[in-house]
Short mmCIF file of N, CA, C and O in Angstrom, two decimals:
data_model
loop_
_atom_site.label_atom_id
_atom_site.label_comp_id
_atom_site.label_asym_id
_atom_site.label_seq_id
_atom_site.Cartn_x
_atom_site.Cartn_y
_atom_site.Cartn_z
N MET A 776 24.80 10.04 -5.91
CA MET A 776 25.46 8.83 -6.38
C MET A 776 26.10 8.19 -5.18
O MET A 776 26.78 8.77 -4.44
N SER A 777 25.87 7.01 -5.12
CA SER A 777 26.50 6.13 -3.97
C SER A 777 27.32 5.00 -4.53
O SER A 777 27.25 4.72 -5.69
N GLN A 778 28.02 4.28 -3.54
CA GLN A 778 28.79 3.21 -4.05
C GLN A 778 28.56 1.95 -3.14
O GLN A 778 29.35 1.10 -2.91
N THR A 779 27.31 1.92 -2.56
CA THR A 779 26.99 0.81 -1.80
C THR A 779 26.41 -0.31 -2.64
O THR A 779 25.92 -0.04 -3.73
N HIS A 780 26.54 -1.56 -2.29
CA HIS A 780 25.98 -2.68 -3.07
C HIS A 780 25.53 -3.89 -2.21
O HIS A 780 25.85 -3.88 -1.00
N SER A 781 24.70 -4.67 -2.82
CA SER A 781 24.16 -5.81 -2.08
C SER A 781 24.61 -7.09 -2.82
O SER A 781 24.64 -7.13 -4.04
N VAL A 782 24.81 -8.11 -2.03
CA VAL A 782 25.10 -9.42 -2.74
C VAL A 782 23.83 -10.00 -3.41
O VAL A 782 24.03 -10.96 -4.09
N THR A 783 22.71 -9.45 -3.15
CA THR A 783 21.48 -9.98 -3.78
C THR A 783 21.15 -9.18 -5.08
O THR A 783 20.10 -9.47 -5.68
N ASP A 784 21.95 -8.23 -5.47
CA ASP A 784 21.67 -7.50 -6.76
C ASP A 784 21.66 -8.51 -7.97
O ASP A 784 22.50 -9.50 -7.98
N VAL A 785 20.69 -8.30 -8.88
CA VAL A 785 20.66 -9.08 -10.08
C VAL A 785 21.18 -8.15 -11.18
O VAL A 785 20.57 -7.13 -11.49
N TRP A 786 22.33 -8.59 -11.78
CA TRP A 786 22.97 -7.77 -12.74
C TRP A 786 22.56 -8.22 -14.15
O TRP A 786 22.55 -9.38 -14.47
N ARG A 787 22.25 -7.22 -14.97
CA ARG A 787 21.89 -7.54 -16.42
C ARG A 787 22.98 -7.00 -17.30
O ARG A 787 23.45 -5.84 -17.11
N LYS A 788 23.39 -7.79 -18.19
CA LYS A 788 24.43 -7.38 -19.14
C LYS A 788 23.82 -6.98 -20.48
O LYS A 788 22.83 -7.56 -20.91
N SER A 789 24.38 -6.05 -21.15
CA SER A 789 23.91 -5.63 -22.50
C SER A 789 23.87 -6.75 -23.51
O SER A 789 24.78 -7.66 -23.53
N ALA A 790 22.85 -6.84 -24.29
CA ALA A 790 22.71 -7.97 -25.33
C ALA A 790 23.86 -7.72 -26.34
O ALA A 790 24.18 -8.71 -27.07
N ARG A 791 24.43 -6.54 -26.41
CA ARG A 791 25.47 -6.28 -27.47
C ARG A 791 26.87 -6.65 -26.86
O ARG A 791 27.84 -6.53 -27.51
N CYS A 792 26.92 -7.08 -25.59
CA CYS A 792 28.26 -7.49 -25.05
C CYS A 792 28.72 -8.77 -25.69
O CYS A 792 27.97 -9.80 -25.66
N GLU A 793 29.92 -8.85 -26.19
CA GLU A 793 30.46 -10.04 -26.84
C GLU A 793 31.61 -10.63 -26.15
O GLU A 793 32.04 -11.72 -26.40
N ALA A 794 32.26 -9.87 -25.23
CA ALA A 794 33.45 -10.32 -24.52
C ALA A 794 33.49 -9.72 -23.16
O ALA A 794 32.51 -9.55 -22.46
N HIS A 795 34.67 -9.42 -22.68
CA HIS A 795 34.92 -8.80 -21.36
C HIS A 795 34.69 -7.36 -21.39
O HIS A 795 34.47 -6.71 -22.45
N ASN A 796 34.75 -6.72 -20.31
CA ASN A 796 34.57 -5.22 -20.15
C ASN A 796 33.18 -4.79 -20.60
O ASN A 796 33.05 -3.77 -21.29
N CYS A 797 32.17 -5.48 -20.18
CA CYS A 797 30.85 -5.14 -20.53
C CYS A 797 30.18 -4.42 -19.37
O CYS A 797 30.45 -4.61 -18.20
N VAL A 798 29.30 -3.49 -19.73
CA VAL A 798 28.62 -2.81 -18.67
C VAL A 798 27.42 -3.48 -18.20
O VAL A 798 26.66 -4.15 -19.05
N GLU A 799 27.21 -3.59 -16.94
CA GLU A 799 26.09 -4.34 -16.37
C GLU A 799 25.26 -3.34 -15.46
O GLU A 799 25.78 -2.42 -14.93
N VAL A 800 23.91 -3.59 -15.33
CA VAL A 800 23.00 -2.69 -14.66
C VAL A 800 22.29 -3.56 -13.68
O VAL A 800 21.74 -4.68 -13.99
N ALA A 801 22.05 -3.07 -12.43
CA ALA A 801 21.24 -3.68 -11.36
C ALA A 801 20.20 -2.65 -10.93
O ALA A 801 20.61 -1.49 -10.52
N GLU A 802 19.02 -3.01 -10.86
CA GLU A 802 17.95 -2.12 -10.32
C GLU A 802 17.74 -2.52 -8.83
O GLU A 802 17.63 -3.59 -8.45
N ARG A 803 17.78 -1.43 -8.01
CA ARG A 803 17.61 -1.51 -6.58
C ARG A 803 16.34 -0.75 -6.22
O ARG A 803 15.66 -0.16 -6.99
N ALA A 804 15.92 -0.87 -4.96
CA ALA A 804 14.71 -0.22 -4.52
C ALA A 804 14.56 1.24 -4.96
O ALA A 804 13.53 1.69 -5.45
N ASP A 805 15.61 2.06 -4.70
CA ASP A 805 15.51 3.50 -4.95
C ASP A 805 16.58 4.00 -5.81
O ASP A 805 16.79 5.18 -5.96
N GLU A 806 17.34 3.12 -6.41
CA GLU A 806 18.44 3.57 -7.35
C GLU A 806 18.74 2.46 -8.35
O GLU A 806 18.24 1.41 -8.35
N VAL A 807 19.64 2.96 -9.25
CA VAL A 807 20.06 1.92 -10.39
C VAL A 807 21.59 1.95 -10.23
O VAL A 807 22.25 3.00 -10.17
N ALA A 808 22.17 0.80 -10.31
CA ALA A 808 23.68 0.60 -10.16
C ALA A 808 24.24 0.16 -11.48
O ALA A 808 23.60 -0.56 -12.25
N ILE A 809 25.44 0.65 -11.74
CA ILE A 809 26.13 0.14 -12.98
C ILE A 809 27.51 -0.29 -12.59
O ILE A 809 28.04 0.14 -11.55
N ARG A 810 28.12 -1.20 -13.37
CA ARG A 810 29.53 -1.65 -13.11
C ARG A 810 30.06 -2.20 -14.42
O ARG A 810 29.34 -2.58 -15.35
N ASN A 811 31.35 -2.36 -14.52
CA ASN A 811 32.05 -3.07 -15.47
C ASN A 811 32.21 -4.45 -15.02
O ASN A 811 32.77 -4.69 -13.96
N ASN A 812 31.71 -5.54 -15.85
CA ASN A 812 31.78 -6.93 -15.32
C ASN A 812 33.20 -7.45 -15.09
O ASN A 812 33.37 -8.34 -14.31
N SER A 813 34.20 -6.75 -15.56
CA SER A 813 35.59 -7.24 -15.30
C SER A 813 36.16 -6.65 -13.98
O SER A 813 37.15 -7.06 -13.50
N VAL A 814 35.38 -5.71 -13.38
CA VAL A 814 35.78 -5.12 -12.14
C VAL A 814 34.46 -5.06 -11.34
O VAL A 814 33.97 -3.95 -10.97
N PRO A 815 33.96 -6.16 -10.83
CA PRO A 815 32.57 -6.18 -10.27
C PRO A 815 32.49 -5.45 -8.90
O PRO A 815 31.39 -5.02 -8.54
N ASP A 816 33.56 -5.31 -8.20
CA ASP A 816 33.51 -4.62 -6.97
C ASP A 816 33.45 -3.06 -6.97
O ASP A 816 33.16 -2.41 -6.04
N THR A 817 33.69 -2.55 -8.18
CA THR A 817 33.61 -1.12 -8.43
C THR A 817 32.26 -0.81 -9.05
O THR A 817 32.00 -1.29 -10.20
N GLN A 818 31.45 -0.06 -8.28
CA GLN A 818 30.13 0.21 -8.77
C GLN A 818 29.78 1.61 -8.63
O GLN A 818 30.25 2.22 -7.66
N LEU A 819 28.88 2.15 -9.40
CA LEU A 819 28.23 3.42 -9.20
C LEU A 819 26.75 3.30 -9.14
O LEU A 819 26.18 2.47 -9.91
N ALA A 820 26.11 3.97 -8.25
CA ALA A 820 24.64 3.90 -8.16
C ALA A 820 24.09 5.33 -8.19
O ALA A 820 24.63 6.37 -7.75
N PHE A 821 22.97 5.47 -9.01
CA PHE A 821 22.30 6.75 -9.21
C PHE A 821 20.84 6.67 -8.81
O PHE A 821 20.16 5.61 -8.95
N ALA A 822 20.36 7.76 -8.36
CA ALA A 822 18.87 7.80 -8.05
C ALA A 822 18.18 7.57 -9.34
O ALA A 822 18.59 7.98 -10.42
N ARG A 823 17.04 6.95 -9.22
CA ARG A 823 16.25 6.59 -10.43
C ARG A 823 15.85 7.78 -11.26
O ARG A 823 16.00 7.62 -12.50
N PRO A 824 15.49 8.93 -10.79
CA PRO A 824 15.31 10.12 -11.69
C PRO A 824 16.51 10.48 -12.52
O PRO A 824 16.47 10.92 -13.63
N VAL A 825 17.74 10.45 -11.88
CA VAL A 825 18.91 10.70 -12.56
C VAL A 825 19.17 9.79 -13.65
O VAL A 825 19.53 10.15 -14.82
N TRP A 826 19.04 8.48 -13.42
CA TRP A 826 19.26 7.43 -14.37
C TRP A 826 18.24 7.57 -15.52
O TRP A 826 18.62 7.48 -16.62
N ALA A 827 16.99 7.88 -15.19
CA ALA A 827 15.98 8.05 -16.28
C ALA A 827 16.29 9.27 -17.14
O ALA A 827 16.11 9.14 -18.39
N ALA A 828 16.87 10.28 -16.55
CA ALA A 828 17.22 11.47 -17.42
C ALA A 828 18.42 11.07 -18.34
O ALA A 828 18.41 11.46 -19.50
N PHE A 829 19.37 10.28 -17.80
CA PHE A 829 20.50 9.85 -18.62
C PHE A 829 20.05 8.99 -19.79
O PHE A 829 20.38 9.29 -20.99
N ILE A 830 19.16 7.99 -19.52
CA ILE A 830 18.66 7.06 -20.49
C ILE A 830 17.84 7.92 -21.55
O ILE A 830 17.97 7.64 -22.72
N SER A 831 17.04 8.88 -21.14
CA SER A 831 16.33 9.75 -22.06
C SER A 831 17.27 10.52 -23.02
O SER A 831 17.05 10.66 -24.14
N GLY A 832 18.35 11.03 -22.40
CA GLY A 832 19.39 11.77 -23.17
C GLY A 832 20.03 10.80 -24.19
O GLY A 832 20.33 11.19 -25.35
N VAL A 833 20.32 9.63 -23.79
CA VAL A 833 20.93 8.67 -24.69
C VAL A 833 19.96 8.38 -25.95
O VAL A 833 20.44 8.41 -27.07
N ARG A 834 18.79 8.09 -25.62
CA ARG A 834 17.76 7.83 -26.65
C ARG A 834 17.56 9.05 -27.54
O ARG A 834 17.40 8.87 -28.76
N ALA A 835 17.74 10.25 -27.07
CA ALA A 835 17.58 11.49 -27.89
C ALA A 835 18.81 11.81 -28.68
O ALA A 835 18.82 12.78 -29.42
N GLY A 836 19.91 10.99 -28.47
CA GLY A 836 21.15 11.35 -29.09
C GLY A 836 22.04 12.46 -28.60
O GLY A 836 22.99 12.89 -29.18
N GLN A 837 21.81 12.84 -27.35
CA GLN A 837 22.53 13.97 -26.71
C GLN A 837 24.01 13.58 -26.57
O GLN A 837 24.83 14.49 -26.41
N PHE A 838 24.33 12.41 -26.52
CA PHE A 838 25.73 11.95 -26.27
C PHE A 838 26.48 11.31 -27.47
O PHE A 838 27.53 10.74 -27.30
N ASP A 839 25.76 11.40 -28.59
CA ASP A 839 26.33 10.82 -29.84
C ASP A 839 27.60 11.59 -30.20
O ASP A 839 27.68 12.84 -30.15
N LEU A 840 28.63 10.90 -30.61
CA LEU A 840 29.82 11.49 -31.07
C LEU A 840 29.71 11.91 -32.58
O LEU A 840 29.18 11.14 -33.35
N GLN A 841 30.00 13.17 -32.86
CA GLN A 841 29.81 13.62 -34.18
C GLN A 841 31.08 13.65 -34.93
O GLN A 841 32.17 14.05 -34.52
#
């Protein structure tokens, strides 16, 4: 996980975002970065395999609150 960023990042916002405090995602050459749009200078970046495993877990319901 790194915290470097580029001014050329293209950030995508969730279609479900209706106000502030939305999660945004930027795909980079070898990693995927995330941030809260209300604090754009604070970002986390993950290696693509780590991000893919996380997304797979989300889709499988591993993080659902019961």
